[in-house]
Coordinates of C-alpha atoms in Angstrom, one line a residue:
M5 CA -152.7 -179.5 107.2
L6 CA -153.8 -179.9 111.0
K7 CA -152.0 -177.7 113.6
R8 CA -150.3 -179.4 116.1
D9 CA -151.8 -178.8 119.9
V10 CA -149.1 -178.0 122.5
V11 CA -149.9 -177.3 125.8
I12 CA -148.0 -174.3 127.5
V13 CA -147.7 -174.2 131.3
D14 CA -146.8 -171.0 133.2
P15 CA -147.8 -170.7 136.7
W16 CA -147.0 -167.1 137.1
G17 CA -148.6 -165.8 134.0
N18 CA -145.9 -163.0 134.3
G19 CA -148.3 -159.8 134.2
N20 CA -149.2 -158.2 131.0
A21 CA -145.8 -157.0 129.4
S22 CA -144.1 -160.7 129.7
Y23 CA -141.9 -163.0 127.9
L24 CA -145.2 -165.5 128.1
H25 CA -147.1 -163.1 125.7
G26 CA -144.5 -162.9 123.2
L27 CA -144.0 -166.5 123.0
V28 CA -147.9 -167.4 122.9
R29 CA -148.5 -164.8 120.2
S30 CA -145.9 -166.0 118.0
L31 CA -146.4 -169.7 118.1
S32 CA -150.3 -169.2 118.0
K33 CA -149.8 -168.4 114.3
K34 CA -148.5 -172.1 113.7
V35 CA -149.7 -174.3 116.3
N36 CA -153.2 -174.4 118.5
I37 CA -152.0 -173.2 121.8
H38 CA -153.6 -174.4 125.2
L39 CA -152.3 -172.2 127.8
M40 CA -152.3 -173.1 131.5
T41 CA -151.7 -170.2 133.7
S42 CA -152.9 -167.8 136.5
G43 CA -155.7 -165.3 136.8
K44 CA -153.2 -162.4 136.2
Y45 CA -152.8 -163.4 132.5
E46 CA -154.7 -161.2 130.1
N47 CA -155.4 -162.9 127.0
K48 CA -154.4 -160.7 123.9
E49 CA -154.1 -163.8 121.6
N50 CA -156.1 -166.0 119.8
V51 CA -155.4 -169.1 122.2
K52 CA -157.4 -171.2 124.5
V53 CA -156.5 -170.1 128.4
K54 CA -157.4 -172.1 131.4
R55 CA -156.5 -169.8 134.4
I56 CA -155.9 -172.5 136.8
F57 CA -153.1 -171.4 139.0
F58 CA -153.3 -169.6 142.4
L59 CA -156.6 -168.1 142.0
F60 CA -157.3 -167.9 145.8
S61 CA -153.7 -167.3 147.1
D62 CA -153.1 -164.3 144.7
R63 CA -155.5 -162.4 146.7
M64 CA -154.1 -163.4 150.0
S65 CA -151.7 -161.6 152.2
D66 CA -148.2 -163.6 152.7
G67 CA -147.4 -165.7 155.3
K68 CA -147.7 -169.5 156.2
L69 CA -151.4 -169.9 155.3
R70 CA -150.9 -168.4 151.8
H71 CA -147.8 -170.9 151.1
I72 CA -150.0 -173.7 152.1
V73 CA -153.0 -172.5 149.9
R74 CA -150.5 -172.1 147.0
G75 CA -149.1 -175.6 147.4
I76 CA -152.7 -177.2 147.4
E77 CA -153.6 -175.0 144.4
Y78 CA -150.5 -175.8 142.6
I79 CA -151.3 -179.7 142.8
I80 CA -154.9 -179.4 142.1
A81 CA -153.9 -177.3 138.8
Y82 CA -151.5 -180.2 137.6
M83 CA -154.2 -182.8 138.2
Y84 CA -156.3 -180.7 135.7
I85 CA -153.2 -180.5 133.3
I86 CA -152.9 -184.2 133.4
A87 CA -156.4 -184.9 132.7
Y88 CA -156.4 -182.2 129.8
V89 CA -153.6 -183.8 128.2
H90 CA -154.8 -187.2 128.1
I91 CA -158.3 -186.3 127.1
K92 CA -157.2 -183.8 124.4
K93 CA -154.5 -185.9 123.4
C94 CA -151.8 -183.2 123.0
S95 CA -148.6 -184.5 121.7
V96 CA -146.3 -181.9 123.6
I97 CA -146.6 -180.1 126.7
H98 CA -143.8 -177.0 127.1
I99 CA -143.5 -176.0 130.8
Q100 CA -142.0 -172.4 131.4
W101 CA -141.5 -172.5 135.3
L102 CA -141.5 -175.4 137.8
L103 CA -141.9 -174.2 141.2
L104 CA -141.8 -177.3 143.7
Y105 CA -139.2 -179.3 142.3
G106 CA -139.8 -182.3 144.7
L107 CA -143.1 -182.6 143.9
D108 CA -142.7 -181.7 140.0
C109 CA -140.8 -185.0 139.7
Y110 CA -143.7 -186.9 140.3
I111 CA -145.7 -184.8 138.1
L112 CA -143.6 -185.0 135.2
K113 CA -143.1 -188.6 135.5
I114 CA -146.9 -189.0 135.0
L115 CA -146.9 -186.6 132.2
S116 CA -144.2 -188.4 130.5
S117 CA -146.3 -191.3 129.8
K118 CA -148.9 -189.1 128.0
C119 CA -146.8 -186.5 125.9
S120 CA -143.4 -185.2 125.1
I121 CA -142.0 -182.4 127.7
I122 CA -140.0 -179.7 127.1
Y123 CA -139.1 -177.4 129.8
T124 CA -137.5 -174.0 129.6
A125 CA -135.1 -173.6 132.2
H126 CA -135.1 -170.0 132.7
N127 CA -133.1 -170.5 136.0
A128 CA -131.1 -173.5 134.9
I129 CA -129.1 -173.2 138.1
P130 CA -130.7 -171.7 141.2
H131 CA -130.2 -168.5 141.8
I132 CA -130.3 -168.3 145.8
D133 CA -128.8 -172.0 146.5
N134 CA -128.0 -175.5 145.3
K135 CA -130.2 -177.4 147.5
N136 CA -132.6 -178.5 144.9
N137 CA -129.6 -179.7 142.6
K138 CA -130.7 -183.3 143.4
A139 CA -134.4 -182.8 142.2
L140 CA -133.5 -180.5 139.3
K141 CA -131.0 -183.3 138.1
Q142 CA -134.1 -185.7 138.3
I143 CA -136.3 -183.1 136.3
Y144 CA -133.8 -182.8 133.6
N145 CA -133.4 -186.3 133.4
I146 CA -137.3 -186.8 133.0
V147 CA -138.1 -184.3 130.4
D148 CA -137.3 -184.6 126.5
K149 CA -136.0 -181.5 125.7
I150 CA -134.5 -178.4 127.8
I151 CA -134.4 -175.0 126.4
V152 CA -131.8 -172.7 127.6
H153 CA -131.0 -169.0 126.6
G154 CA -127.5 -169.1 125.8
N155 CA -124.1 -171.0 125.4
N156 CA -122.8 -170.3 128.6
I157 CA -126.0 -172.0 130.4
K158 CA -125.7 -175.1 128.1
R159 CA -122.1 -175.5 129.2
E160 CA -123.0 -174.9 132.8
L161 CA -125.8 -177.2 132.6
R162 CA -123.5 -180.0 131.0
N163 CA -121.0 -179.7 133.7
I164 CA -123.0 -179.6 136.7
F165 CA -125.8 -182.2 135.9
N166 CA -123.9 -184.1 133.3
I167 CA -126.5 -184.0 130.9
D168 CA -126.2 -185.2 127.1
E169 CA -125.7 -182.3 124.9
A170 CA -128.2 -183.4 122.4
K171 CA -131.1 -183.1 125.1
I172 CA -130.2 -179.1 125.5
E173 CA -131.5 -176.5 123.0
I174 CA -130.5 -172.9 122.6
I175 CA -133.4 -170.6 121.8
P176 CA -132.8 -166.9 122.8
H177 CA -135.1 -164.9 125.3
G178 CA -137.3 -162.5 123.4
I179 CA -138.4 -158.8 123.8
Y180 CA -141.1 -157.8 126.2
E181 CA -144.0 -157.2 123.6
N182 CA -146.9 -156.0 125.6
A183 CA -144.8 -153.8 127.9
T184 CA -145.5 -150.0 128.3
C185 CA -143.4 -147.0 129.2
E186 CA -146.6 -145.3 130.3
Y187 CA -147.8 -145.0 134.2
M188 CA -150.6 -143.9 135.9
E189 CA -149.9 -140.8 138.3
T190 CA -150.7 -142.5 141.5
R191 CA -150.1 -141.1 145.0
E192 CA -147.1 -143.2 145.3
V193 CA -145.5 -142.1 141.8
S194 CA -146.2 -138.6 142.5
K195 CA -144.3 -138.8 145.8
L196 CA -141.4 -140.8 144.2
K197 CA -141.4 -138.3 141.1
K198 CA -140.9 -135.4 143.4
Y199 CA -138.1 -137.0 145.1
I200 CA -136.4 -138.2 142.0
S201 CA -136.9 -135.0 140.5
M202 CA -134.1 -133.3 142.9
Y203 CA -131.3 -135.1 141.5
D204 CA -129.7 -134.7 138.0
R205 CA -129.0 -138.4 137.4
V206 CA -130.7 -141.7 138.7
W207 CA -129.3 -145.1 138.6
L208 CA -131.5 -148.2 139.2
L209 CA -131.2 -151.6 140.9
E210 CA -134.5 -153.3 140.8
G211 CA -135.8 -156.9 141.2
N212 CA -135.9 -159.6 144.0
I213 CA -132.9 -158.8 146.0
F214 CA -130.7 -161.7 147.0
Y215 CA -127.0 -162.4 147.0
N216 CA -126.3 -163.5 143.4
K217 CA -128.0 -160.4 142.0
G218 CA -124.9 -158.5 143.5
F219 CA -127.1 -155.4 145.1
D220 CA -124.6 -155.2 147.9
R221 CA -121.6 -154.6 145.4
I222 CA -123.4 -151.5 143.9
I223 CA -124.3 -150.0 147.3
K224 CA -120.8 -150.5 148.9
I225 CA -119.4 -148.8 145.7
W226 CA -121.8 -146.0 146.3
L227 CA -121.2 -145.6 149.9
E228 CA -117.1 -145.7 149.6
K229 CA -115.9 -145.2 146.3
F230 CA -118.3 -143.4 143.9
R231 CA -117.8 -139.9 144.1
K232 CA -121.1 -138.3 142.9
K233 CA -122.6 -135.0 142.5
N234 CA -126.5 -134.6 142.7
E235 CA -127.0 -138.3 141.6
L236 CA -129.4 -140.7 143.0
L237 CA -129.2 -144.5 143.5
V238 CA -132.6 -146.1 143.5
V239 CA -132.7 -149.7 145.3
A240 CA -136.2 -151.4 144.5
G241 CA -137.3 -154.9 145.5
K242 CA -137.9 -157.4 148.2
I243 CA -135.0 -158.6 150.3
N244 CA -134.4 -162.1 150.8
E245 CA -134.0 -162.8 154.6
R246 CA -130.7 -164.6 154.2
Y247 CA -128.7 -161.8 152.3
A248 CA -126.7 -160.9 155.2
E249 CA -124.0 -158.7 153.0
L250 CA -126.8 -156.2 152.3
T251 CA -128.6 -156.2 155.4
Q252 CA -125.4 -155.2 157.3
L253 CA -125.3 -152.2 155.0
L254 CA -129.1 -151.1 155.9
P255 CA -128.0 -148.8 158.6
Y256 CA -125.7 -146.6 156.2
M257 CA -128.2 -147.0 153.5
V258 CA -130.9 -145.2 155.3
M259 CA -128.5 -142.4 156.3
Q260 CA -127.9 -141.6 152.6
N261 CA -130.4 -139.0 150.9
D262 CA -128.8 -140.2 147.8
I263 CA -130.0 -143.6 148.2
L264 CA -133.6 -144.0 147.6
F265 CA -134.4 -147.5 149.1
I266 CA -137.8 -149.2 148.5
P267 CA -137.7 -152.7 150.3
K268 CA -140.8 -154.4 149.0
F269 CA -142.6 -155.9 145.9
I270 CA -143.1 -153.1 143.4
E271 CA -146.4 -153.4 141.6
E272 CA -146.2 -152.8 137.8
N273 CA -147.5 -149.1 137.8
T274 CA -144.7 -147.9 140.0
M275 CA -141.9 -150.1 138.4
T276 CA -142.6 -148.8 135.2
F277 CA -142.4 -145.3 136.4
L278 CA -138.8 -146.0 138.1
M279 CA -137.6 -147.3 134.9
E280 CA -138.9 -144.4 133.0
A281 CA -137.3 -142.2 135.5
C282 CA -133.8 -143.7 135.6
D283 CA -131.0 -143.0 133.4
V284 CA -129.1 -145.9 133.8
F285 CA -129.9 -149.7 134.7
L286 CA -127.4 -151.7 136.6
L287 CA -126.9 -155.4 136.8
P288 CA -124.0 -156.3 138.9
Y289 CA -124.8 -160.3 139.1
R290 CA -122.6 -162.6 140.5
H291 CA -124.3 -165.5 139.0
A292 CA -127.0 -165.8 136.8
S293 CA -128.4 -167.8 133.6
M294 CA -130.0 -165.0 131.9
S295 CA -132.0 -161.6 133.0
G296 CA -135.1 -160.1 131.8
V297 CA -133.6 -156.5 132.8
I298 CA -131.7 -156.5 129.6
F299 CA -135.2 -156.3 127.8
S300 CA -136.6 -153.8 130.5
S301 CA -133.8 -151.5 129.9
A302 CA -134.1 -151.8 126.2
L303 CA -137.7 -151.2 126.3
H304 CA -137.3 -147.8 128.1
K305 CA -134.5 -146.9 125.9
K306 CA -131.9 -146.6 129.0
T307 CA -128.2 -147.6 129.3
L308 CA -127.2 -150.7 130.7
I309 CA -124.1 -151.7 132.8
A310 CA -123.9 -155.6 133.4
T311 CA -121.4 -158.0 134.6
K312 CA -120.0 -160.8 132.4
V313 CA -122.2 -163.8 133.7
G314 CA -124.1 -166.7 132.3
A315 CA -125.6 -165.8 128.8
I316 CA -125.7 -162.2 129.4
P317 CA -122.7 -161.2 127.2
E318 CA -124.1 -163.2 124.0
Y319 CA -126.9 -161.0 124.1
I320 CA -125.1 -157.5 124.4
D321 CA -121.3 -157.9 123.8
N322 CA -120.2 -155.0 121.5
V323 CA -123.5 -153.4 121.6
E324 CA -124.1 -149.6 121.8
G325 CA -125.9 -148.5 125.0
A326 CA -124.8 -151.7 126.9
F327 CA -121.6 -151.8 129.0
L328 CA -120.1 -155.0 130.0
C329 CA -117.4 -155.4 132.8
E330 CA -115.7 -158.4 134.4
N331 CA -117.3 -159.9 137.4
V332 CA -115.2 -158.2 139.9
D333 CA -116.3 -155.0 142.0
N334 CA -113.2 -153.0 140.8
E335 CA -114.3 -153.5 137.3
I336 CA -118.0 -152.3 137.9
L337 CA -116.6 -149.3 139.5
K338 CA -114.6 -148.2 136.5
K339 CA -117.3 -148.9 134.3
M340 CA -119.7 -146.9 136.2
L341 CA -117.0 -143.9 136.4
Y342 CA -116.9 -144.0 132.8
V343 CA -120.6 -144.0 132.3
K344 CA -121.0 -141.0 134.9
Q345 CA -118.8 -138.9 132.8
L346 CA -121.0 -139.3 129.6
P347 CA -123.4 -136.3 129.0
K348 CA -127.1 -137.2 129.5
E349 CA -127.7 -136.5 125.9
D350 CA -125.5 -139.3 125.2
L351 CA -127.0 -141.7 127.5
S352 CA -130.3 -140.9 125.7
R353 CA -128.6 -141.8 122.5
L354 CA -126.8 -144.7 123.7
G355 CA -130.3 -146.0 125.0
N356 CA -131.9 -145.5 121.8
E357 CA -129.4 -147.4 120.1
F358 CA -129.7 -150.1 122.7
Y359 CA -133.5 -150.2 122.0
K360 CA -133.1 -150.8 118.0
Y361 CA -130.4 -153.5 118.5
V362 CA -132.6 -155.6 121.0
Y363 CA -135.8 -155.1 119.2
K364 CA -134.4 -156.3 115.8
N365 CA -132.5 -159.1 117.1
Y366 CA -134.5 -160.7 119.6
N367 CA -137.6 -161.0 117.4
W368 CA -140.3 -163.2 118.6
D369 CA -141.5 -164.5 115.4
K370 CA -138.1 -165.9 114.7
I371 CA -138.0 -167.5 118.1
A372 CA -141.0 -169.1 117.4
D373 CA -139.6 -171.0 114.4
Q374 CA -136.9 -172.3 116.4
T375 CA -139.4 -173.5 119.2
I376 CA -141.8 -175.1 116.7
S377 CA -138.9 -177.0 115.0
L378 CA -138.1 -178.3 118.4
Y379 CA -141.9 -179.5 118.8
D380 CA -141.7 -181.1 115.5
N381 CA -138.7 -183.2 116.2

């Protein structure tokens, strides 16, 4: 029996420890994968990889020119994909991320005349604002199937965009397969290690920093209400310029020795060190669809505190090592105070239990079977 040919599109490539690697590895056992991605992707699977996204702009400094170049590269890459699907007669295209919603509507209309389109809505509703909701509704109308990572996201999509329930499929997020807990002892890592070693317990907030991530909630708690002794809060990531709630706190943060603030994009090696060095991951989201931080926390065998938003409770409710709380500042504080009084040996044990649970229940082979059933239908 001939294997089905499927084109998977992920402009990011997502580094070497990503969702994409797990998906591609598992799917490639049963279908022929043609992966369209960026130059960052390192091929460890038996698949056809076309590195066509952002080959020039990924080497440029951030700025207006880089944004223009990226836009041009994005259009050229999709022109290639449209021609490729047509020539190879691929029956399914599975898109992981769409980056320019207005333009994507036109691209998807062309693709829809050539093959079935499946779209994984990782951020089903935009994190930062809803100005793109009109274009998103068009996207959701054009594609044939939408994959989301939980029931709450499906419900939210239906309510906001009035999408037919039959069009939305729930397929879980999977573990980070190629991830590593090892890091190189660079100059930056050595400097951070020396600073962090002065503290008994380390709490970590990491990732792109914007309002819905809720970083300001933790920082206010830390500054005003969280009685601590020799504990460190690490805040690592690039700040969105419109995040006034956090920028107002910056003068107070820089005065605190027990807040280590790293306001920039953190490269993979340094982030791996920070994840290994911390004791507790914090996920104080105001709104989210899902978060890969769950899987980073599990990989590094760390305890996690998270608010009940999006599909997050569906993954970690009543799971050892993960502490859920209501999406209210005072409830976050209560959970932090509870975790604070746990001995470090207990945190280590809980982190190990969390790892075992996540890596058993979110295995990529199970997820691939569900995804292939969607391709076949």
